Structure formats: structure tokens, C-alpha cells
CSV table of C-alpha atoms in Angstrom, one decimal:
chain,number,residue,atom,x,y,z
X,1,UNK,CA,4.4,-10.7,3.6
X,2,UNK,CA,7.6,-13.1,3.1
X,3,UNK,CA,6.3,-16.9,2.2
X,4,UNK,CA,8.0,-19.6,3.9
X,5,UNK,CA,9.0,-22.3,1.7
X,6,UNK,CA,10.7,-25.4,3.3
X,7,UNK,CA,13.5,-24.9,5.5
X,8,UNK,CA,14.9,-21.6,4.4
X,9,UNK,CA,12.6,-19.1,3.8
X,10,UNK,CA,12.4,-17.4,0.0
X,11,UNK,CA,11.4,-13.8,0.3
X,12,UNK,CA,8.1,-14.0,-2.1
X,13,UNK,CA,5.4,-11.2,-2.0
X,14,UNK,CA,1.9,-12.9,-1.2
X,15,UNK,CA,-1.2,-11.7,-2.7
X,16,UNK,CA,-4.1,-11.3,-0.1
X,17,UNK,CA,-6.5,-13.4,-2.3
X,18,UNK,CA,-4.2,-16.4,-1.9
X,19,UNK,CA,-4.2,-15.6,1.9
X,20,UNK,CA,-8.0,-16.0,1.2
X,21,UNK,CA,-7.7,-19.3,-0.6
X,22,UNK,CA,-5.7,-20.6,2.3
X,23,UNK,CA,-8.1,-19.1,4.9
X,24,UNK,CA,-11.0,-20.5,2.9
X,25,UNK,CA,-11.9,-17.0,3.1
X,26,UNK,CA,-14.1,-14.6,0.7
X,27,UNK,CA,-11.4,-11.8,-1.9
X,28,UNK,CA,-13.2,-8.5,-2.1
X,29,UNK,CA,-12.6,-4.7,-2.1
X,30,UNK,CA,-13.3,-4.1,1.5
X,31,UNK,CA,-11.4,-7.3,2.6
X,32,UNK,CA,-9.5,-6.6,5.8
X,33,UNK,CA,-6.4,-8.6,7.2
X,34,UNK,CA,-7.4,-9.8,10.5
X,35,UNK,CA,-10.7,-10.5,8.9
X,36,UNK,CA,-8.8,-12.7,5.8
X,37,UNK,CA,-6.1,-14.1,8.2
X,38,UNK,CA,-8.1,-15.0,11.4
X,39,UNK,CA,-6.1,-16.7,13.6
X,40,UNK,CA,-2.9,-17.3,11.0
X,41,UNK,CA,-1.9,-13.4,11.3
X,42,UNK,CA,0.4,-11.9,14.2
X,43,UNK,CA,3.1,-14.6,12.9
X,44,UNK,CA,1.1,-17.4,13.2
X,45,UNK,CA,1.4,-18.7,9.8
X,46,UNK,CA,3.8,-21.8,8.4
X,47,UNK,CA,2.9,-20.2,5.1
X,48,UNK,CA,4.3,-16.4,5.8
X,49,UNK,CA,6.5,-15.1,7.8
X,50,UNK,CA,5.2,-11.8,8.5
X,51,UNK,CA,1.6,-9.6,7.9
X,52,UNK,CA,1.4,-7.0,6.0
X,53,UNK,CA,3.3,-3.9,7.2
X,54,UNK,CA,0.5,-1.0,7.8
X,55,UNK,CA,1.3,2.5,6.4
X,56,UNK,CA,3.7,1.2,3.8
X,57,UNK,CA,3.8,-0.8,0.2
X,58,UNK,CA,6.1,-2.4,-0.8
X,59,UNK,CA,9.3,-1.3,-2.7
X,60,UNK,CA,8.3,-3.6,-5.2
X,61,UNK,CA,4.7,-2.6,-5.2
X,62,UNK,CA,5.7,1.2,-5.5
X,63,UNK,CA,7.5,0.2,-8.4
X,64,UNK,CA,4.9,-1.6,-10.0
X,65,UNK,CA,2.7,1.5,-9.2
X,66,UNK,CA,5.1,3.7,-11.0
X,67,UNK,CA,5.2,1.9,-14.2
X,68,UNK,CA,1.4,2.1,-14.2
X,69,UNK,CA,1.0,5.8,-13.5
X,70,UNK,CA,3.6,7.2,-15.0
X,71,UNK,CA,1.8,6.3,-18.2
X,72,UNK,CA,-1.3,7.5,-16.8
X,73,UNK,CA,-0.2,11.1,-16.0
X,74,UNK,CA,1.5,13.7,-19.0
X,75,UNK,CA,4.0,15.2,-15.7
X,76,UNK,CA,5.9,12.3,-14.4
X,77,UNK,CA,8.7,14.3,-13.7
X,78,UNK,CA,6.7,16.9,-11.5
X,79,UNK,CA,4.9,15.1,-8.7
X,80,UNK,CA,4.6,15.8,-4.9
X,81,UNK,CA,4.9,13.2,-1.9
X,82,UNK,CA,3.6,13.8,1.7
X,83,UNK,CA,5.8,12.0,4.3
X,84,UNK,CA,4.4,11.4,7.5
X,85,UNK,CA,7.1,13.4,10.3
X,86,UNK,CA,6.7,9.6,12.4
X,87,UNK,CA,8.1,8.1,10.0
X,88,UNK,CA,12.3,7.7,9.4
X,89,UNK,CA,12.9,10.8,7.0
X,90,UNK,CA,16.1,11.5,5.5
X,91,UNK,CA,17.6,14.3,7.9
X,92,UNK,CA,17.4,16.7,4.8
X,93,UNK,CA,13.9,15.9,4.0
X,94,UNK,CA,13.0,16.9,7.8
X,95,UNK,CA,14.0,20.7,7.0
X,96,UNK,CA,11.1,20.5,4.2
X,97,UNK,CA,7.9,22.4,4.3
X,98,UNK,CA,5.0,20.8,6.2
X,99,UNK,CA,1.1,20.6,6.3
X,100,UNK,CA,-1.2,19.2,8.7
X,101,UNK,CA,-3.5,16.8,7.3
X,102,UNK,CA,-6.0,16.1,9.8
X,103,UNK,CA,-4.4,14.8,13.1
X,104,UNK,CA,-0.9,13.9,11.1
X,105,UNK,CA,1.8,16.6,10.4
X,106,UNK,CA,3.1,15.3,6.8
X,107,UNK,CA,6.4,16.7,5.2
X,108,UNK,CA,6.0,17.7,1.5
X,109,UNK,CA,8.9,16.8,-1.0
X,110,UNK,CA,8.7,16.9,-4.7
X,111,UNK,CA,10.2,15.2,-7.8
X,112,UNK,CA,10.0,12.7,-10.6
X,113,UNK,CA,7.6,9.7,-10.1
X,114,UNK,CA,10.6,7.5,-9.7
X,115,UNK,CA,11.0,9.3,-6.2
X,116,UNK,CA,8.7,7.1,-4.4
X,117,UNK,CA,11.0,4.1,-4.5
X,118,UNK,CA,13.6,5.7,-2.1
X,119,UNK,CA,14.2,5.4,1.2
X,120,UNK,CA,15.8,7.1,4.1
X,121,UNK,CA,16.5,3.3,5.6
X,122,UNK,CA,18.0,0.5,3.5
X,123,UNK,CA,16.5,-2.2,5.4
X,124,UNK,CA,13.2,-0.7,5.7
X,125,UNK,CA,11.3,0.8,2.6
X,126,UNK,CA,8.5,3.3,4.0
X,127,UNK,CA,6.5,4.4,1.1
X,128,UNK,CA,5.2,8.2,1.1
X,129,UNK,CA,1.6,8.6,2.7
X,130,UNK,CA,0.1,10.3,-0.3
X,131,UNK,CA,1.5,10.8,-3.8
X,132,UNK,CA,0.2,12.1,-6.5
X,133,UNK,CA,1.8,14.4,-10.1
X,134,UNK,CA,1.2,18.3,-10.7
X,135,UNK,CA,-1.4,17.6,-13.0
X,136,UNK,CA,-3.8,15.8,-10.3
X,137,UNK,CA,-4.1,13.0,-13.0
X,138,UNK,CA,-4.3,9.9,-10.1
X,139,UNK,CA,-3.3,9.9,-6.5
X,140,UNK,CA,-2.1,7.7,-4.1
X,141,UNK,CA,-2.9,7.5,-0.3
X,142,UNK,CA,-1.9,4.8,2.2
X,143,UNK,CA,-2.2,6.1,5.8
X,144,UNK,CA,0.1,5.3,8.6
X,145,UNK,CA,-2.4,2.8,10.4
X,146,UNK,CA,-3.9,0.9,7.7
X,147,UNK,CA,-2.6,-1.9,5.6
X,148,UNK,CA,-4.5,-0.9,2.5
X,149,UNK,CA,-3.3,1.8,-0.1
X,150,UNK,CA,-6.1,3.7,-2.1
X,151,UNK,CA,-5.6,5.6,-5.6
X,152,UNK,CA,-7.8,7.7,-7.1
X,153,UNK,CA,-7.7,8.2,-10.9
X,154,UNK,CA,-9.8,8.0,-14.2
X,155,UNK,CA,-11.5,4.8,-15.3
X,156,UNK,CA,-8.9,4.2,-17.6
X,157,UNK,CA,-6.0,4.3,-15.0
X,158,UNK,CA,-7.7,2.4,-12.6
X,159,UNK,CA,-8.4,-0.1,-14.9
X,160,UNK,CA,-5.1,-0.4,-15.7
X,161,UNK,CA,-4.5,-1.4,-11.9
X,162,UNK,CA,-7.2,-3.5,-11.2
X,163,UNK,CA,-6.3,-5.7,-14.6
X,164,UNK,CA,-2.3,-5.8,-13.6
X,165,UNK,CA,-0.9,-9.2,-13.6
X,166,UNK,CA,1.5,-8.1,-10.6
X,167,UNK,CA,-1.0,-5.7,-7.7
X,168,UNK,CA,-3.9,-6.7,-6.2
X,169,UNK,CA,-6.2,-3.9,-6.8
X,170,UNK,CA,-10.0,-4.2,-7.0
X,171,UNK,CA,-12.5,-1.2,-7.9
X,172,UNK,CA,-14.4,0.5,-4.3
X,173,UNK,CA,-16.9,3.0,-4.2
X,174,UNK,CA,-16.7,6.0,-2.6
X,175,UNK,CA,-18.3,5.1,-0.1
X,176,UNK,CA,-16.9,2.2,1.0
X,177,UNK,CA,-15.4,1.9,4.6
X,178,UNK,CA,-11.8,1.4,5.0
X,179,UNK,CA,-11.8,0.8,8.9
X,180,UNK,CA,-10.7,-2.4,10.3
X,181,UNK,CA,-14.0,-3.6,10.9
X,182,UNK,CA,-14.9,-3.0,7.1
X,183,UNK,CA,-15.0,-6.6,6.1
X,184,UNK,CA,-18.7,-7.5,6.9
X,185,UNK,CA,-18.1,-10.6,4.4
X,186,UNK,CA,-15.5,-12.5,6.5
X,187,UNK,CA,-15.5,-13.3,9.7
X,188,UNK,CA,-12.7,-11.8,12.0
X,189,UNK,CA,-12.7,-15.5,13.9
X,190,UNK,CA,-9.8,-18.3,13.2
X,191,UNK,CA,-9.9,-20.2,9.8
């Protein structure tokens, strides 16, 4: 999300717990945006510009990620990225090897943690779908219709995201829904 801030809008990244505090709205692991937003999201905020873009992080939040992980995994250099084929691919990255991962056909690329950040479009960053390094130390999923990104890892890399000064991450379960009806704390209705 870009804040708006007086007449010319400065591009800040917005937490979703300080959506909450402006929705009067309850932060917690299941939290969903139309449920934390109410009637403010679809660009109906004078606080932000625009909601959360599903199936993608952030440049800046990939970033963030990698100096996290990368410390979290002993091959950095070696890790593998599945790209879904909807998305805008680099025309050499459409000639890669593919998999079908339920009812997505994903592209498979490899190379250092660092390749996450890049882009086949410079005006619109589209993070890989999953992610994860050759020693299957953490992984990352964000899927092409949600707005939330998952990783899996030990206790000790995931507690290294959920204490980060700079992502929002908070501990789930397993079994913890990640449907856009999830949020049974909020209400879906207008703040």
C-alpha cells in the first residue's frame, strides 16, 4: 500500500496492523484485508492509495526477507523459485522447465537468494510464488490470489521474522485457514 500524505502522495509501505489501528480493527495471524479494511479498501482510503497487491510482496519486503533467510540457510547461493506462467516472465525464463502445482503451471528457475528481488517489469515487481534454498532450510509461498505470503522454517528462523522491526509476520498453526473468509475476529463490514 502507498500512504497518502497531504497533497502529494509519499510512497510509504503500510503495515496491516496500523490499517487495524485505523479501522479500530483486531491484528492477528489470520487477519484478512477486506476483513481489516472494511469499507476503506478498493481505493477508498484518504490514508492509502492502493490495497495490497495479491500474489506479490513487495520489492522491499523480498529484500527484507532475504537478509533474514540468507542467514538462516548454509546455501544462499543455491536456491530454487517457482514463477507462476500468468505472471510477466522474462522471455528467457519462459523457455525454463515447468511443474504443475495443483491447478497452476509454475516455471522453475534457480540461483542465489538475491534472485528474488528481480523483475521481468521495472514498474511492476512480481515476487516468485514459492521460494525456497537447496538445503530446504525455510520456504516461502505466496500464491497468485492471496495477499498473504507464508514461510515455513525452524523456530529460530521464524522467530527471527516475527521479531523484525521492518515485516509484519506473526506465528500460525498449521492448521490455520488462509481463505478470505479466515478472519472470524473481524468483521468483513465498514469501519
Amino acid at each position: 500500500m502507498v500512504k497518502v500524505d497531504g497533497e502529494e502522495a509519499k510512497e510509504e509501505e503500510l503495515s496491516w496492523s496500523y490499517v487495524c489501528t485505523v479501522t479500530g480493527r483486531t491484528p492477528h495471524a489470520a487477519m484478512q484485508w477486506e476483513s481489516i479494511a472494511g469499507s476503506l479498501a478498493g481505493g477508498n482510503s484518504p490514508l492509502w492509495s492502493t490495497d495490497p497487491w495479491p500474489g506479490s510482496l513487495t520489492r522491499n519486503q523480498v529484500t527484507r526477507l532475504v537478509a533474514i533467510l540468507g542467514a538462516h540457510t548454509v546455501t544462499p547461493q543455491r536456491c530454487y523459485f517457482a514463477m507462476w506462467t500468468g505472471a510477466d516472465l522474462r522471455s528467457s525464463d519462459r523457455a525454463a522447465p515447468t511443474v504443475q502445482l495443483g491447478i497452476r503451471e509454475m516455471v522453475l528457475l534457480s540461483g542465489p537468494i538475491e534472485a528474488s528481488t528481480a523483475s521481468s517489469d521495472p514498474d511492476h515487481f512480481q515476487s516468485p510464488s514459492l521460494w525456497w534454498p537447496e538445503d530446504h532450510a525455510w520456504c516461502v509461498a505466496t500464491d497468485v490470489d492471496l495477499d498473504s505470503t507464508y514461510v515455513g522454517g525452524s523456530r529460530e528462523c521464524v522467530e527471527a521474522l516475527t521479531t523484525d522491526d521492518h515485516i509484519e509476520a506473526m506465528p500460525i498453526s498449521a492448521g490455520d485457514s488462509v481463505t478470505r473468509d479466515s478472519d472470524r475476529l473481524n468483521a468483513a463490514e465498514g469501519p
